[in-house]
PDB file of C-alpha atoms in Angstrom:
ATOM      1  CA  MET H1331      -1.466   1.446 -21.382  1.00  0.00           C
ATOM      2  CA  LEU H1332       2.240   2.067 -20.880  1.00  0.00           C
ATOM      3  CA  GLU H1333       4.521  -0.614 -22.306  1.00  0.00           C
ATOM      4  CA  SER H1334       7.426  -0.096 -19.901  1.00  0.00           C
ATOM      5  CA  LYS H1335       8.153  -2.815 -17.345  1.00  0.00           C
ATOM      6  CA  ASN H1336      10.730  -0.698 -15.527  1.00  0.00           C
ATOM      7  CA  ILE H1337       9.995   0.410 -11.974  1.00  0.00           C
ATOM      8  CA  TYR H1338      11.693   2.525  -9.296  1.00  0.00           C
ATOM      9  CA  ILE H1339      10.828   2.487  -5.607  1.00  0.00           C
ATOM     10  CA  LEU H1340      10.721   5.249  -3.011  1.00  0.00           C
ATOM     11  CA  GLY H1341      12.208   3.921   0.222  1.00  0.00           C
ATOM     12  CA  TYR H1342      14.226   0.759   0.763  1.00  0.00           C
ATOM     13  CA  SER H1343      13.729  -1.082   4.037  1.00  0.00           C
ATOM     14  CA  GLY H1344      11.495  -3.867   5.396  1.00  0.00           C
ATOM     15  CA  HIS H1345       8.232  -3.059   3.608  1.00  0.00           C
ATOM     16  CA  ALA H1346      10.140  -2.361   0.406  1.00  0.00           C
ATOM     17  CA  TYR H1347      11.188  -6.013   0.290  1.00  0.00           C
ATOM     18  CA  VAL H1348       7.529  -7.051  -0.030  1.00  0.00           C
ATOM     19  CA  VAL H1349       7.041  -4.434  -2.749  1.00  0.00           C
ATOM     20  CA  LEU H1350      10.100  -5.696  -4.597  1.00  0.00           C
ATOM     21  CA  ASP H1351       8.924  -9.309  -4.454  1.00  0.00           C
ATOM     22  CA  ALA H1352       5.557  -8.246  -5.871  1.00  0.00           C
ATOM     23  CA  ALA H1353       7.249  -6.272  -8.642  1.00  0.00           C
ATOM     24  CA  LEU H1354       9.573  -9.125  -9.534  1.00  0.00           C
ATOM     25  CA  SER H1355       6.694 -11.627  -9.508  1.00  0.00           C
ATOM     26  CA  ASN H1356       5.147  -9.480 -12.254  1.00  0.00           C
ATOM     27  CA  HIS H1357       8.424  -9.384 -14.208  1.00  0.00           C
ATOM     28  CA  TYR H1358       9.158  -5.726 -13.615  1.00  0.00           C
ATOM     29  CA  VAL H1359      12.752  -4.622 -13.919  1.00  0.00           C
ATOM     30  CA  VAL H1360      13.713  -2.705 -10.776  1.00  0.00           C
ATOM     31  CA  LYS H1361      15.893   0.157 -11.983  1.00  0.00           C
ATOM     32  CA  GLY H1362      16.750   1.617  -8.586  1.00  0.00           C
ATOM     33  CA  TYR H1363      15.575   3.194  -5.366  1.00  0.00           C
ATOM     34  CA  PHE H1364      15.266   6.686  -3.957  1.00  0.00           C
ATOM     35  CA  ASP H1365      15.883   7.303  -0.253  1.00  0.00           C
ATOM     36  CA  ASN H1366      17.316   9.943   2.064  1.00  0.00           C
ATOM     37  CA  THR H1367      20.633   8.077   2.161  1.00  0.00           C
ATOM     38  CA  LYS H1368      22.180   5.043   0.531  1.00  0.00           C
ATOM     39  CA  VAL H1369      21.309   1.948   2.576  1.00  0.00           C
ATOM     40  CA  GLU H1370      23.994  -0.391   3.904  1.00  0.00           C
ATOM     41  CA  ASN H1371      21.849  -3.504   3.552  1.00  0.00           C
ATOM     42  CA  ASN H1372      20.960  -4.021  -0.117  1.00  0.00           C
ATOM     43  CA  PRO H1373      19.706  -7.639  -0.444  1.00  0.00           C
ATOM     44  CA  TYR H1374      18.170  -7.055  -3.887  1.00  0.00           C
ATOM     45  CA  GLN H1375      21.315  -5.395  -5.242  1.00  0.00           C
ATOM     46  CA  ILE H1376      19.483  -2.443  -6.777  1.00  0.00           C
ATOM     47  CA  ASN H1377      20.939   0.921  -7.628  1.00  0.00           C
ATOM     48  CA  TYR H1378      20.727   3.954  -5.359  1.00  0.00           C
ATOM     49  CA  ILE H1379      19.492   6.933  -7.375  1.00  0.00           C
ATOM     50  CA  GLY H1380      19.434   9.575  -4.655  1.00  0.00           C
ATOM     51  CA  GLU H1381      16.903  11.682  -2.781  1.00  0.00           C
ATOM     52  CA  GLU H1382      13.646  12.113  -4.680  1.00  0.00           C
ATOM     53  CA  THR H1383      13.659  15.881  -4.136  1.00  0.00           C
ATOM     54  CA  LYS H1384      17.249  16.378  -5.331  1.00  0.00           C
ATOM     55  CA  VAL H1385      17.377  14.178  -8.419  1.00  0.00           C
ATOM     56  CA  ASP H1386      15.916  14.997 -11.812  1.00  0.00           C
ATOM     57  CA  ILE H1387      13.443  12.116 -11.641  1.00  0.00           C
ATOM     58  CA  LYS H1388      11.681  13.116 -14.839  1.00  0.00           C
ATOM     59  CA  SER H1389      14.779  12.525 -16.933  1.00  0.00           C
ATOM     60  CA  ILE H1390      15.378   9.128 -15.327  1.00  0.00           C
ATOM     61  CA  LEU H1391      11.865   7.710 -15.377  1.00  0.00           C
ATOM     62  CA  LYS H1392      10.484   8.789 -18.750  1.00  0.00           C
ATOM     63  CA  SER H1393       7.739   6.194 -19.329  1.00  0.00           C
ATOM     64  CA  ASP H1394       8.696   4.058 -16.327  1.00  0.00           C
ATOM     65  CA  TYR H1395       6.797   3.568 -13.073  1.00  0.00           C
ATOM     66  CA  ILE H1396       7.543   4.678  -9.551  1.00  0.00           C
ATOM     67  CA  PHE H1397       6.139   3.074  -6.409  1.00  0.00           C
ATOM     68  CA  PRO H1398       6.092   4.236  -2.762  1.00  0.00           C
ATOM     69  CA  ALA H1399       7.606   1.421  -0.668  1.00  0.00           C
ATOM     70  CA  ILE H1400       6.984   2.826   2.814  1.00  0.00           C
ATOM     71  CA  GLY H1401       4.810   1.212   5.499  1.00  0.00           C
ATOM     72  CA  SER H1402       3.916   4.438   7.349  1.00  0.00           C
ATOM     73  CA  ASN H1403       0.567   5.807   6.160  1.00  0.00           C
ATOM     74  CA  SER H1404       1.553   9.440   6.695  1.00  0.00           C
ATOM     75  CA  ILE H1405       4.913   9.163   4.933  1.00  0.00           C
ATOM     76  CA  ARG H1406       3.433   7.144   2.081  1.00  0.00           C
ATOM     77  CA  LYS H1407       0.786   9.839   1.650  1.00  0.00           C
ATOM     78  CA  LYS H1408       3.483  12.517   1.346  1.00  0.00           C
ATOM     79  CA  LEU H1409       5.399  10.433  -1.197  1.00  0.00           C
ATOM     80  CA  ILE H1410       2.306   9.938  -3.329  1.00  0.00           C
ATOM     81  CA  HIS H1411       1.563  13.648  -3.251  1.00  0.00           C
ATOM     82  CA  PHE H1412       5.143  14.155  -4.436  1.00  0.00           C
ATOM     83  CA  ILE H1413       4.674  11.600  -7.235  1.00  0.00           C
ATOM     84  CA  GLU H1414       1.453  13.295  -8.297  1.00  0.00           C
ATOM     85  CA  SER H1415       3.022  16.746  -8.219  1.00  0.00           C
ATOM     86  CA  LYS H1416       5.704  15.528 -10.653  1.00  0.00           C
ATOM     87  CA  HIS H1417       3.122  13.782 -12.867  1.00  0.00           C
ATOM     88  CA  LEU H1418       4.992  10.487 -12.643  1.00  0.00           C
ATOM     89  CA  ASN H1419       3.560   7.132 -13.677  1.00  0.00           C
ATOM     90  CA  GLN H1420       1.814   5.055 -11.012  1.00  0.00           C
ATOM     91  CA  ILE H1421       0.385   1.547 -10.868  1.00  0.00           C
ATOM     92  CA  ALA H1422      -1.413  -0.747  -8.461  1.00  0.00           C
ATOM     93  CA  LEU H1423       1.030  -3.547  -7.681  1.00  0.00           C
ATOM     94  CA  ILE H1424      -0.485  -6.992  -7.114  1.00  0.00           C
ATOM     95  CA  ASP H1425       1.658  -9.931  -6.047  1.00  0.00           C
ATOM     96  CA  LYS H1426       1.193 -12.856  -8.440  1.00  0.00           C
ATOM     97  CA  SER H1427       0.052 -15.109  -5.607  1.00  0.00           C
ATOM     98  CA  ALA H1428      -2.824 -12.768  -4.657  1.00  0.00           C
ATOM     99  CA  CYS H1429      -6.396 -13.356  -5.828  1.00  0.00           C
ATOM    100  CA  VAL H1430      -8.188 -10.209  -6.952  1.00  0.00           C
ATOM    101  CA  SER H1431     -11.684 -10.151  -8.435  1.00  0.00           C
ATOM    102  CA  LEU H1432     -12.087  -8.676 -11.896  1.00  0.00           C
ATOM    103  CA  LYS H1433     -14.891  -6.618 -10.331  1.00  0.00           C
ATOM    104  CA  ALA H1434     -12.615  -5.040  -7.725  1.00  0.00           C
ATOM    105  CA  ILE H1435     -11.290  -1.485  -8.154  1.00  0.00           C
ATOM    106  CA  LEU H1436      -7.790  -0.624  -6.920  1.00  0.00           C
ATOM    107  CA  GLY H1437      -6.332   2.856  -6.699  1.00  0.00           C
ATOM    108  CA  LYS H1438      -2.884   3.774  -7.943  1.00  0.00           C
ATOM    109  CA  SER H1439       0.157   3.110  -5.757  1.00  0.00           C
ATOM    110  CA  THR H1440      -1.754   0.448  -3.821  1.00  0.00           C
ATOM    111  CA  LEU H1441       0.036  -2.789  -2.945  1.00  0.00           C
ATOM    112  CA  VAL H1442      -1.713  -6.157  -2.707  1.00  0.00           C
ATOM    113  CA  GLY H1443       0.627  -8.550  -0.899  1.00  0.00           C
ATOM    114  CA  PRO H1444       1.238 -12.295  -1.191  1.00  0.00           C
ATOM    115  CA  ARG H1445      -1.856 -14.543  -0.954  1.00  0.00           C
ATOM    116  CA  ALA H1446      -4.194 -11.677  -0.226  1.00  0.00           C
ATOM    117  CA  ILE H1447      -7.783 -12.161  -1.409  1.00  0.00           C
ATOM    118  CA  ILE H1448      -9.916  -9.287  -2.689  1.00  0.00           C
ATOM    119  CA  ASN H1449     -13.427 -10.272  -3.682  1.00  0.00           C
ATOM    120  CA  SER H1450     -16.136  -8.850  -5.910  1.00  0.00           C
ATOM    121  CA  MET H1451     -17.224  -5.207  -5.861  1.00  0.00           C
ATOM    122  CA  VAL H1452     -14.469  -4.107  -3.487  1.00  0.00           C
ATOM    123  CA  GLU H1453     -13.214  -0.527  -3.866  1.00  0.00           C
ATOM    124  CA  ILE H1454      -9.756   0.357  -2.571  1.00  0.00           C
ATOM    125  CA  GLY H1455      -8.314   3.862  -2.687  1.00  0.00           C
ATOM    126  CA  LYS H1456      -4.874   5.035  -3.678  1.00  0.00           C
ATOM    127  CA  GLY H1457      -1.720   4.410  -1.692  1.00  0.00           C
ATOM    128  CA  CYS H1458      -3.122   1.522   0.351  1.00  0.00           C
ATOM    129  CA  ILE H1459      -1.368  -1.579   1.647  1.00  0.00           C
ATOM    130  CA  ILE H1460      -3.384  -4.789   1.560  1.00  0.00           C
ATOM    131  CA  ASN H1461      -0.824  -6.958   3.263  1.00  0.00           C
ATOM    132  CA  SER H1462       0.033 -10.652   3.126  1.00  0.00           C
ATOM    133  CA  GLY H1463      -2.844 -13.095   3.585  1.00  0.00           C
ATOM    134  CA  THR H1464      -5.492 -10.422   4.078  1.00  0.00           C
ATOM    135  CA  ILE H1465      -9.075 -11.195   3.054  1.00  0.00           C
ATOM    136  CA  ILE H1466     -11.259  -8.337   1.816  1.00  0.00           C
ATOM    137  CA  GLU H1467     -14.765  -9.671   1.250  1.00  0.00           C
ATOM    138  CA  HIS H1468     -17.441  -8.462  -1.174  1.00  0.00           C
ATOM    139  CA  GLU H1469     -18.456  -4.811  -1.383  1.00  0.00           C
ATOM    140  CA  CYS H1470     -15.946  -3.444   1.120  1.00  0.00           C
ATOM    141  CA  LYS H1471     -14.727   0.116   0.627  1.00  0.00           C
ATOM    142  CA  ILE H1472     -11.274   1.219   1.810  1.00  0.00           C
ATOM    143  CA  GLY H1473     -10.092   4.834   1.788  1.00  0.00           C
ATOM    144  CA  ASP H1474      -6.795   6.281   0.588  1.00  0.00           C
ATOM    145  CA  PHE H1475      -3.506   5.607   2.420  1.00  0.00           C
ATOM    146  CA  THR H1476      -4.912   2.850   4.638  1.00  0.00           C
ATOM    147  CA  HIS H1477      -2.882  -0.172   5.773  1.00  0.00           C
ATOM    148  CA  ILE H1478      -4.573  -3.530   6.343  1.00  0.00           C
ATOM    149  CA  ALA H1479      -1.950  -5.644   8.130  1.00  0.00           C
ATOM    150  CA  PRO H1480      -1.225  -9.356   7.474  1.00  0.00           C
ATOM    151  CA  GLY H1481      -3.942 -11.900   8.095  1.00  0.00           C
ATOM    152  CA  SER H1482      -6.757  -9.428   8.701  1.00  0.00           C
ATOM    153  CA  VAL H1483     -10.297 -10.268   7.566  1.00  0.00           C
ATOM    154  CA  LEU H1484     -12.809  -7.660   6.445  1.00  0.00           C
ATOM    155  CA  THR H1485     -16.145  -9.396   5.972  1.00  0.00           C
ATOM    156  CA  GLY H1486     -18.805  -8.102   3.591  1.00  0.00           C
ATOM    157  CA  ASN H1487     -19.832  -4.459   3.274  1.00  0.00           C
ATOM    158  CA  VAL H1488     -17.190  -3.062   5.616  1.00  0.00           C
ATOM    159  CA  THR H1489     -16.310   0.603   5.089  1.00  0.00           C
ATOM    160  CA  VAL H1490     -12.861   1.813   6.143  1.00  0.00           C
ATOM    161  CA  GLY H1491     -11.845   5.465   6.018  1.00  0.00           C
ATOM    162  CA  LYS H1492      -8.618   7.171   5.007  1.00  0.00           C
ATOM    163  CA  GLU H1493      -5.257   6.655   6.748  1.00  0.00           C
ATOM    164  CA  VAL H1494      -6.578   3.822   8.913  1.00  0.00           C
ATOM    165  CA  PHE H1495      -4.337   1.121  10.367  1.00  0.00           C
ATOM    166  CA  ILE H1496      -5.869  -2.302  10.958  1.00  0.00           C
ATOM    167  CA  GLY H1497      -3.491  -4.587  12.858  1.00  0.00           C
ATOM    168  CA  ALA H1498      -2.502  -8.135  12.007  1.00  0.00           C
ATOM    169  CA  ASN H1499      -5.191 -10.820  12.279  1.00  0.00           C
ATOM    170  CA  ALA H1500      -7.960  -8.363  13.121  1.00  0.00           C
ATOM    171  CA  THR H1501     -11.504  -9.298  12.103  1.00  0.00           C
ATOM    172  CA  ILE H1502     -14.165  -6.763  11.118  1.00  0.00           C
ATOM    173  CA  ILE H1503     -17.738  -8.121  11.028  1.00  0.00           C
ATOM    174  CA  PRO H1504     -20.176  -7.308   8.186  1.00  0.00           C
ATOM    175  CA  GLY H1505     -21.470  -3.783   7.784  1.00  0.00           C
ATOM    176  CA  VAL H1506     -19.087  -2.069  10.216  1.00  0.00           C
ATOM    177  CA  THR H1507     -17.778   1.421   9.438  1.00  0.00           C
ATOM    178  CA  ILE H1508     -14.335   2.598  10.583  1.00  0.00           C
ATOM    179  CA  GLY H1509     -13.596   6.319  10.438  1.00  0.00           C
ATOM    180  CA  ASP H1510     -10.537   8.178   9.141  1.00  0.00           C
ATOM    181  CA  ASN H1511      -7.229   7.849  11.025  1.00  0.00           C
ATOM    182  CA  ALA H1512      -8.564   5.108  13.280  1.00  0.00           C
ATOM    183  CA  VAL H1513      -6.375   2.293  14.634  1.00  0.00           C
ATOM    184  CA  VAL H1514      -7.525  -1.297  15.203  1.00  0.00           C
ATOM    185  CA  GLY H1515      -5.179  -3.412  17.289  1.00  0.00           C
ATOM    186  CA  ALA H1516      -3.734  -6.760  16.256  1.00  0.00           C
ATOM    187  CA  GLY H1517      -6.170  -9.627  16.770  1.00  0.00           C
ATOM    188  CA  ALA H1518      -9.103  -7.342  17.529  1.00  0.00           C
ATOM    189  CA  VAL H1519     -12.653  -8.408  16.669  1.00  0.00           C
ATOM    190  CA  VAL H1520     -14.623  -5.328  15.680  1.00  0.00           C
ATOM    191  CA  ILE H1521     -18.392  -5.646  16.070  1.00  0.00           C
ATOM    192  CA  LYS H1522     -19.275  -1.942  16.341  1.00  0.00           C
ATOM    193  CA  ASN H1523     -18.633   1.150  14.270  1.00  0.00           C
ATOM    194  CA  ILE H1524     -15.419   3.047  15.080  1.00  0.00           C
ATOM    195  CA  ALA H1525     -15.314   6.835  14.823  1.00  0.00           C
ATOM    196  CA  SER H1526     -12.447   8.779  13.264  1.00  0.00           C
ATOM    197  CA  ASN H1527      -9.213   9.093  15.264  1.00  0.00           C
ATOM    198  CA  GLU H1528     -10.134   6.352  17.751  1.00  0.00           C
ATOM    199  CA  THR H1529      -8.041   3.302  18.768  1.00  0.00           C
ATOM    200  CA  TRP H1530      -9.778   0.000  19.525  1.00  0.00           C
ATOM    201  CA  VAL H1531      -8.286  -3.295  20.772  1.00  0.00           C
ATOM    202  CA  GLY H1532      -9.425  -6.665  22.082  1.00  0.00           C
ATOM    203  CA  ASN H1533     -12.123  -9.298  21.499  1.00  0.00           C
ATOM    204  CA  PRO H1534     -14.680  -7.887  21.286  1.00  0.00           C
ATOM    205  CA  ALA H1535     -12.876  -4.666  20.453  1.00  0.00           C
ATOM    206  CA  ARG H1536     -13.216  -1.768  22.846  1.00  0.00           C
ATOM    207  CA  ARG H1537     -12.067   1.831  22.629  1.00  0.00           C
ATOM    208  CA  ILE H1538      -8.894   2.759  24.511  1.00  0.00           C
ATOM    209  CA  ILE H1539      -8.214   6.184  22.945  1.00  0.00           C
TER     210      ILE H1539
END
């Protein structure tokens, strides 16, 4: 295990603030951020390093960690591919207020937000966002680069594909499968399987795209 407690973030806007709080709650030292341009609003007073593709990241990071702090699934996926291509150090970042089972498996560059609950035998891929107050019940499986928005509840044995977005306060009943790139609207109650690339909303949820 790496001993460094230094961390850099990729991106610095709204979602990055949640990432930074999680990092600070775990006593990481935030060494700086990479972004296309230097931001005007810098509430955490962290250093701007530059664009990730134009800075010699390897010489800066050494044994330190880097974390993608972008809410968009597609952009976060690209950033993680960049991190992997440079062989940089990744972690799963779990806010101290979250409750995560010792029997859960979390992929690298996944964020678990404040007061989220992840129960036994859950498997979560890389580059996911398990946002504030989310409940992931036993034996759920979540694919890479998926975002589960605040307050959502995935009951037992739910399977979620890659690059899925599940909106705030959605509920997925036991045993449902959601395909890759699907979208579930905020507050939806999903009682049927959802195929890849479909969008469902409402209670009970119905397909609109």
